[in-house]
């Protein structure tokens, strides 16, 4: 196989879906800022706006990496893993015993670009779509949980570890992610039902990874892993939902379809 990622005709559909999603999110943030906050500072709404700005930058970086082919995607994720490892080793001050755990987290993130080389019988050259399925489900799963939690959250999921997460946010996030996985099944070897199941697994592993890293942040007495991504925190705050879900997704594909 060559190092240039193939661009099948339905790649245009995927690009349009991503742009439409980002555009809708930005429009909602703009309306909320003017209709609800009336242009004044508002913690939650301002955070949504910051998050959307960061999402546009991340989408542009990922799109540029895809245009450069597999080497570009690998370099992008290598940079993400290095930044995440640096945050894990240094946030909250230096401490012993962090290196092996940090390397494990960075290695988990590395399973995401490995999907590009996973050729499934009957589904050749779909690695790029598998990677996008993982990223869209895991990242939008976080967004869904955030929105449902803000709208209907009443009961904390893990009050001592992550007070902002709620059972209602988790339930709404899982249901929304399952619907998204079914809708994106066209880009994978899955049936809609299998896509929903895969999405549930990805988000469940993402929540587990997020709680593990939240517990570590509480132990260190810090709120975020860094400040690189406005509205999100550090790089590790953004990939905490990937370091377990990426190897889990890869393993499920290899065992079930590989």
PDB file of N, CA and C in Angstrom, residues 72-145:
ATOM      1  N   UNK A  72       1.630  12.300   7.259  1.00  0.00           N
ATOM      2  CA  UNK A  72       1.114  13.507   7.896  1.00  0.00           C
ATOM      3  C   UNK A  72       0.283  13.187   9.120  1.00  0.00           C
ATOM      4  N   UNK A  73      -0.580  12.157   9.019  1.00  0.00           N
ATOM      5  CA  UNK A  73      -1.419  11.772  10.158  1.00  0.00           C
ATOM      6  C   UNK A  73      -0.563  11.236  11.298  1.00  0.00           C
ATOM      7  N   UNK A  74       0.434  10.428  10.957  1.00  0.00           N
ATOM      8  CA  UNK A  74       1.315   9.881  11.997  1.00  0.00           C
ATOM      9  C   UNK A  74       2.068  11.001  12.707  1.00  0.00           C
ATOM     10  N   UNK A  75       2.594  11.959  11.945  1.00  0.00           N
ATOM     11  CA  UNK A  75       3.310  13.081  12.554  1.00  0.00           C
ATOM     12  C   UNK A  75       2.392  13.891  13.466  1.00  0.00           C
ATOM     13  N   UNK A  76       1.148  14.106  13.031  1.00  0.00           N
ATOM     14  CA  UNK A  76       0.202  14.861  13.855  1.00  0.00           C
ATOM     15  C   UNK A  76      -0.038  14.151  15.184  1.00  0.00           C
ATOM     16  N   UNK A  77      -0.333  12.861  15.124  1.00  0.00           N
ATOM     17  CA  UNK A  77      -0.622  12.140  16.357  1.00  0.00           C
ATOM     18  C   UNK A  77       0.628  11.954  17.212  1.00  0.00           C
ATOM     19  N   UNK A  78       1.794  11.871  16.571  1.00  0.00           N
ATOM     20  CA  UNK A  78       3.034  11.815  17.344  1.00  0.00           C
ATOM     21  C   UNK A  78       3.214  13.104  18.142  1.00  0.00           C
ATOM     22  N   UNK A  79       2.923  14.229  17.492  1.00  0.00           N
ATOM     23  CA  UNK A  79       3.010  15.502  18.206  1.00  0.00           C
ATOM     24  C   UNK A  79       2.012  15.587  19.340  1.00  0.00           C
ATOM     25  N   UNK A  80       0.780  15.111  19.096  1.00  0.00           N
ATOM     26  CA  UNK A  80      -0.244  15.098  20.149  1.00  0.00           C
ATOM     27  C   UNK A  80       0.204  14.234  21.316  1.00  0.00           C
ATOM     28  N   UNK A  81       0.751  13.042  21.022  1.00  0.00           N
ATOM     29  CA  UNK A  81       1.180  12.131  22.077  1.00  0.00           C
ATOM     30  C   UNK A  81       2.330  12.725  22.887  1.00  0.00           C
ATOM     31  N   UNK A  82       3.262  13.396  22.204  1.00  0.00           N
ATOM     32  CA  UNK A  82       4.396  14.008  22.906  1.00  0.00           C
ATOM     33  C   UNK A  82       3.917  15.122  23.837  1.00  0.00           C
ATOM     34  N   UNK A  83       3.012  15.969  23.337  1.00  0.00           N
ATOM     35  CA  UNK A  83       2.492  17.053  24.174  1.00  0.00           C
ATOM     36  C   UNK A  83       1.718  16.491  25.370  1.00  0.00           C
ATOM     37  N   UNK A  84       0.921  15.449  25.131  1.00  0.00           N
ATOM     38  CA  UNK A  84       0.162  14.842  26.226  1.00  0.00           C
ATOM     39  C   UNK A  84       1.094  14.227  27.255  1.00  0.00           C
ATOM     40  N   UNK A  85       2.154  13.560  26.784  1.00  0.00           N
ATOM     41  CA  UNK A  85       3.126  12.961  27.702  1.00  0.00           C
ATOM     42  C   UNK A  85       3.834  14.034  28.526  1.00  0.00           C
ATOM     43  N   UNK A  86       4.185  15.141  27.864  1.00  0.00           N
ATOM     44  CA  UNK A  86       4.851  16.236  28.589  1.00  0.00           C
ATOM     45  C   UNK A  86       3.942  16.792  29.677  1.00  0.00           C
ATOM     46  N   UNK A  87       2.650  16.963  29.361  1.00  0.00           N
ATOM     47  CA  UNK A  87       1.717  17.471  30.372  1.00  0.00           C
ATOM     48  C   UNK A  87       1.588  16.495  31.533  1.00  0.00           C
ATOM     49  N   UNK A  88       1.510  15.208  31.230  1.00  0.00           N
ATOM     50  CA  UNK A  88       1.360  14.221  32.297  1.00  0.00           C
ATOM     51  C   UNK A  88       2.581  14.201  33.209  1.00  0.00           C
ATOM     52  N   UNK A  89       3.756  14.401  32.632  1.00  0.00           N
ATOM     53  CA  UNK A  89       4.988  14.336  33.426  1.00  0.00           C
ATOM     54  C   UNK A  89       5.242  15.605  34.227  1.00  0.00           C
ATOM     55  N   UNK A  90       4.709  16.743  33.794  1.00  0.00           N
ATOM     56  CA  UNK A  90       5.074  18.015  34.422  1.00  0.00           C
ATOM     57  C   UNK A  90       3.937  18.731  35.139  1.00  0.00           C
ATOM     58  N   UNK A  91       2.678  18.478  34.782  1.00  0.00           N
ATOM     59  CA  UNK A  91       1.562  19.217  35.396  1.00  0.00           C
ATOM     60  C   UNK A  91       1.508  18.933  36.890  1.00  0.00           C
ATOM     61  N   UNK A  92       1.383  19.997  37.670  1.00  0.00           N
ATOM     62  CA  UNK A  92       1.329  19.830  39.111  1.00  0.00           C
ATOM     63  C   UNK A  92       2.683  19.628  39.746  1.00  0.00           C
ATOM     64  N   UNK A  93       3.747  19.847  38.974  1.00  0.00           N
ATOM     65  CA  UNK A  93       5.091  19.682  39.524  1.00  0.00           C
ATOM     66  C   UNK A  93       5.620  18.285  39.273  1.00  0.00           C
ATOM     67  N   UNK A  94       6.940  18.136  39.213  1.00  0.00           N
ATOM     68  CA  UNK A  94       7.538  16.824  38.963  1.00  0.00           C
ATOM     69  C   UNK A  94       7.289  15.862  40.115  1.00  0.00           C
ATOM     70  N   UNK A  95       7.132  14.607  39.776  1.00  0.00           N
ATOM     71  CA  UNK A  95       6.948  13.558  40.790  1.00  0.00           C
ATOM     72  C   UNK A  95       7.396  12.236  40.205  1.00  0.00           C
ATOM     73  N   UNK A  96       7.826  11.345  41.052  1.00  0.00           N
ATOM     74  CA  UNK A  96       8.305  10.051  40.596  1.00  0.00           C
ATOM     75  C   UNK A  96       7.160   9.137  40.205  1.00  0.00           C
ATOM     76  N   UNK A  97       7.497   8.118  39.416  1.00  0.00           N
ATOM     77  CA  UNK A  97       6.520   7.107  39.069  1.00  0.00           C
ATOM     78  C   UNK A  97       5.566   7.489  37.960  1.00  0.00           C
ATOM     79  N   UNK A  98       5.815   8.618  37.273  1.00  0.00           N
ATOM     80  CA  UNK A  98       4.886   9.059  36.242  1.00  0.00           C
ATOM     81  C   UNK A  98       5.259   8.561  34.845  1.00  0.00           C
ATOM     82  N   UNK A  99       6.524   8.251  34.632  1.00  0.00           N
ATOM     83  CA  UNK A  99       7.001   8.016  33.279  1.00  0.00           C
ATOM     84  C   UNK A  99       6.315   6.834  32.613  1.00  0.00           C
ATOM     85  N   UNK A 100       6.261   5.688  33.288  1.00  0.00           N
ATOM     86  CA  UNK A 100       5.678   4.500  32.674  1.00  0.00           C
ATOM     87  C   UNK A 100       4.196   4.697  32.387  1.00  0.00           C
ATOM     88  N   UNK A 101       3.472   5.312  33.327  1.00  0.00           N
ATOM     89  CA  UNK A 101       2.055   5.568  33.106  1.00  0.00           C
ATOM     90  C   UNK A 101       1.865   6.524  31.935  1.00  0.00           C
ATOM     91  N   UNK A 102       2.682   7.583  31.890  1.00  0.00           N
ATOM     92  CA  UNK A 102       2.592   8.542  30.792  1.00  0.00           C
ATOM     93  C   UNK A 102       2.885   7.904  29.447  1.00  0.00           C
ATOM     94  N   UNK A 103       3.880   7.031  29.404  1.00  0.00           N
ATOM     95  CA  UNK A 103       4.189   6.335  28.158  1.00  0.00           C
ATOM     96  C   UNK A 103       3.035   5.427  27.744  1.00  0.00           C
ATOM     97  N   UNK A 104       2.370   4.812  28.728  1.00  0.00           N
ATOM     98  CA  UNK A 104       1.209   3.980  28.414  1.00  0.00           C
ATOM     99  C   UNK A 104       0.092   4.790  27.791  1.00  0.00           C
ATOM    100  N   UNK A 105      -0.144   6.003  28.333  1.00  0.00           N
ATOM    101  CA  UNK A 105      -1.191   6.875  27.787  1.00  0.00           C
ATOM    102  C   UNK A 105      -0.825   7.299  26.370  1.00  0.00           C
ATOM    103  N   UNK A 106       0.445   7.744  26.164  1.00  0.00           N
ATOM    104  CA  UNK A 106       0.865   8.177  24.814  1.00  0.00           C
ATOM    105  C   UNK A 106       0.786   7.034  23.813  1.00  0.00           C
ATOM    106  N   UNK A 107       1.115   5.785  24.261  1.00  0.00           N
ATOM    107  CA  UNK A 107       1.028   4.627  23.376  1.00  0.00           C
ATOM    108  C   UNK A 107      -0.418   4.328  23.014  1.00  0.00           C
ATOM    109  N   UNK A 108      -1.354   4.527  23.969  1.00  0.00           N
ATOM    110  CA  UNK A 108      -2.771   4.319  23.683  1.00  0.00           C
ATOM    111  C   UNK A 108      -3.252   5.253  22.597  1.00  0.00           C
ATOM    112  N   UNK A 109      -2.826   6.520  22.649  1.00  0.00           N
ATOM    113  CA  UNK A 109      -3.188   7.482  21.610  1.00  0.00           C
ATOM    114  C   UNK A 109      -2.655   7.013  20.259  1.00  0.00           C
ATOM    115  N   UNK A 110      -1.491   6.350  20.259  1.00  0.00           N
ATOM    116  CA  UNK A 110      -0.872   5.893  19.021  1.00  0.00           C
ATOM    117  C   UNK A 110      -1.665   4.844  18.270  1.00  0.00           C
ATOM    118  N   UNK A 111      -2.622   4.194  18.920  1.00  0.00           N
ATOM    119  CA  UNK A 111      -3.450   3.227  18.218  1.00  0.00           C
ATOM    120  C   UNK A 111      -4.400   3.895  17.225  1.00  0.00           C
ATOM    121  N   UNK A 112      -4.644   5.197  17.392  1.00  0.00           N
ATOM    122  CA  UNK A 112      -5.554   5.893  16.472  1.00  0.00           C
ATOM    123  C   UNK A 112      -4.999   5.918  15.045  1.00  0.00           C
ATOM    124  N   UNK A 113      -3.777   6.441  14.805  1.00  0.00           N
ATOM    125  CA  UNK A 113      -3.270   6.414  13.430  1.00  0.00           C
ATOM    126  C   UNK A 113      -2.981   5.005  12.933  1.00  0.00           C
ATOM    127  N   UNK A 114      -2.794   4.041  13.844  1.00  0.00           N
ATOM    128  CA  UNK A 114      -2.569   2.657  13.416  1.00  0.00           C
ATOM    129  C   UNK A 114      -3.761   2.105  12.640  1.00  0.00           C
ATOM    130  N   UNK A 115      -4.926   2.710  12.826  1.00  0.00           N
ATOM    131  CA  UNK A 115      -6.111   2.284  12.081  1.00  0.00           C
ATOM    132  C   UNK A 115      -5.933   2.460  10.569  1.00  0.00           C
ATOM    133  N   UNK A 116      -5.056   3.371  10.161  1.00  0.00           N
ATOM    134  CA  UNK A 116      -4.850   3.620   8.742  1.00  0.00           C
ATOM    135  C   UNK A 116      -4.273   2.410   8.016  1.00  0.00           C
ATOM    136  N   UNK A 117      -3.605   1.550   8.755  1.00  0.00           N
ATOM    137  CA  UNK A 117      -2.996   0.366   8.153  1.00  0.00           C
ATOM    138  C   UNK A 117      -3.824  -0.896   8.392  1.00  0.00           C
ATOM    139  N   UNK A 118      -5.002  -0.744   8.962  1.00  0.00           N
ATOM    140  CA  UNK A 118      -5.846  -1.899   9.250  1.00  0.00           C
ATOM    141  C   UNK A 118      -6.770  -2.161   8.058  1.00  0.00           C
ATOM    142  N   UNK A 119      -6.361  -3.083   7.208  1.00  0.00           N
ATOM    143  CA  UNK A 119      -7.178  -3.450   6.050  1.00  0.00           C
ATOM    144  C   UNK A 119      -8.071  -4.621   6.422  1.00  0.00           C
ATOM    145  N   UNK A 120      -9.348  -4.408   6.373  1.00  0.00           N
ATOM    146  CA  UNK A 120     -10.295  -5.454   6.737  1.00  0.00           C
ATOM    147  C   UNK A 120     -10.765  -6.202   5.495  1.00  0.00           C
ATOM    148  N   UNK A 121     -10.888  -7.527   5.566  1.00  0.00           N
ATOM    149  CA  UNK A 121     -11.356  -8.307   4.424  1.00  0.00           C
ATOM    150  C   UNK A 121     -12.693  -7.783   3.899  1.00  0.00           C
ATOM    151  N   UNK A 122     -12.728  -7.525   2.598  1.00  0.00           N
ATOM    152  CA  UNK A 122     -13.942  -7.009   1.987  1.00  0.00           C
ATOM    153  C   UNK A 122     -14.119  -5.510   2.129  1.00  0.00           C
ATOM    154  N   UNK A 123     -13.223  -4.857   2.878  1.00  0.00           N
ATOM    155  CA  UNK A 123     -13.315  -3.401   3.094  1.00  0.00           C
ATOM    156  C   UNK A 123     -11.932  -2.773   2.974  1.00  0.00           C
ATOM    157  N   UNK A 124     -11.311  -2.871   1.793  1.00  0.00           N
ATOM    158  CA  UNK A 124      -9.955  -2.333   1.636  1.00  0.00           C
ATOM    159  C   UNK A 124      -9.930  -0.810   1.660  1.00  0.00           C
ATOM    160  N   UNK A 125      -8.788  -0.283   2.088  1.00  0.00           N
ATOM    161  CA  UNK A 125      -8.550   1.170   2.050  1.00  0.00           C
ATOM    162  C   UNK A 125      -9.624   1.974   2.765  1.00  0.00           C
ATOM    163  N   UNK A 126     -10.071   1.489   3.906  1.00  0.00           N
ATOM    164  CA  UNK A 126     -11.072   2.231   4.689  1.00  0.00           C
ATOM    165  C   UNK A 126     -10.490   2.717   6.014  1.00  0.00           C
ATOM    166  N   UNK A 127      -9.151   2.611   6.162  1.00  0.00           N
ATOM    167  CA  UNK A 127      -8.538   2.999   7.426  1.00  0.00           C
ATOM    168  C   UNK A 127      -8.805   4.442   7.813  1.00  0.00           C
ATOM    169  N   UNK A 128      -8.807   5.340   6.809  1.00  0.00           N
ATOM    170  CA  UNK A 128      -9.080   6.741   7.107  1.00  0.00           C
ATOM    171  C   UNK A 128     -10.475   6.949   7.656  1.00  0.00           C
ATOM    172  N   UNK A 129     -11.436   6.199   7.132  1.00  0.00           N
ATOM    173  CA  UNK A 129     -12.804   6.299   7.625  1.00  0.00           C
ATOM    174  C   UNK A 129     -12.930   5.713   9.029  1.00  0.00           C
ATOM    175  N   UNK A 130     -12.198   4.633   9.290  1.00  0.00           N
ATOM    176  CA  UNK A 130     -12.239   4.055  10.634  1.00  0.00           C
ATOM    177  C   UNK A 130     -11.685   5.045  11.657  1.00  0.00           C
ATOM    178  N   UNK A 131     -10.605   5.732  11.279  1.00  0.00           N
ATOM    179  CA  UNK A 131     -10.038   6.745  12.174  1.00  0.00           C
ATOM    180  C   UNK A 131     -11.023   7.877  12.400  1.00  0.00           C
ATOM    181  N   UNK A 132     -11.690   8.338  11.333  1.00  0.00           N
ATOM    182  CA  UNK A 132     -12.653   9.424  11.495  1.00  0.00           C
ATOM    183  C   UNK A 132     -13.847   8.970  12.330  1.00  0.00           C
ATOM    184  N   UNK A 133     -14.264   7.719  12.174  1.00  0.00           N
ATOM    185  CA  UNK A 133     -15.358   7.199  13.000  1.00  0.00           C
ATOM    186  C   UNK A 133     -14.971   7.273  14.473  1.00  0.00           C
ATOM    187  N   UNK A 134     -13.767   6.806  14.800  1.00  0.00           N
ATOM    188  CA  UNK A 134     -13.294   6.854  16.187  1.00  0.00           C
ATOM    189  C   UNK A 134     -13.265   8.281  16.712  1.00  0.00           C
ATOM    190  N   UNK A 135     -12.693   9.189  15.938  1.00  0.00           N
ATOM    191  CA  UNK A 135     -12.536  10.561  16.411  1.00  0.00           C
ATOM    192  C   UNK A 135     -13.879  11.272  16.544  1.00  0.00           C
ATOM    193  N   UNK A 136     -14.750  11.104  15.565  1.00  0.00           N
ATOM    194  CA  UNK A 136     -16.037  11.789  15.622  1.00  0.00           C
ATOM    195  C   UNK A 136     -16.887  11.269  16.774  1.00  0.00           C
ATOM    196  N   UNK A 137     -16.901   9.948  16.972  1.00  0.00           N
ATOM    197  CA  UNK A 137     -17.714   9.389  18.056  1.00  0.00           C
ATOM    198  C   UNK A 137     -17.145   9.766  19.413  1.00  0.00           C
ATOM    199  N   UNK A 138     -15.829   9.630  19.586  1.00  0.00           N
ATOM    200  CA  UNK A 138     -15.232   9.907  20.896  1.00  0.00           C
ATOM    201  C   UNK A 138     -15.316  11.386  21.254  1.00  0.00           C
ATOM    202  N   UNK A 139     -15.035  12.262  20.288  1.00  0.00           N
ATOM    203  CA  UNK A 139     -15.017  13.687  20.593  1.00  0.00           C
ATOM    204  C   UNK A 139     -16.431  14.265  20.697  1.00  0.00           C
ATOM    205  N   UNK A 140     -17.305  13.881  19.770  1.00  0.00           N
ATOM    206  CA  UNK A 140     -18.688  14.358  19.876  1.00  0.00           C
ATOM    207  C   UNK A 140     -19.396  13.719  21.067  1.00  0.00           C
ATOM    208  N   UNK A 141     -18.963  12.511  21.454  1.00  0.00           N
ATOM    209  CA  UNK A 141     -19.503  11.912  22.673  1.00  0.00           C
ATOM    210  C   UNK A 141     -19.254  12.795  23.880  1.00  0.00           C
ATOM    211  N   UNK A 142     -18.050  13.387  23.941  1.00  0.00           N
ATOM    212  CA  UNK A 142     -17.747  14.337  25.017  1.00  0.00           C
ATOM    213  C   UNK A 142     -18.673  15.544  24.955  1.00  0.00           C
ATOM    214  N   UNK A 143     -18.873  16.049  23.733  1.00  0.00           N
ATOM    215  CA  UNK A 143     -19.733  17.231  23.557  1.00  0.00           C
ATOM    216  C   UNK A 143     -21.165  16.909  23.979  1.00  0.00           C
ATOM    217  N   UNK A 144     -21.656  15.747  23.566  1.00  0.00           N
ATOM    218  CA  UNK A 144     -23.023  15.354  23.927  1.00  0.00           C
ATOM    219  C   UNK A 144     -23.178  15.281  25.448  1.00  0.00           C
ATOM    220  N   UNK A 145     -22.207  14.669  26.114  1.00  0.00           N
ATOM    221  CA  UNK A 145     -22.285  14.566  27.575  1.00  0.00           C
ATOM    222  C   UNK A 145     -22.289  15.949  28.219  1.00  0.00           C
TER     223      UNK A 145
END
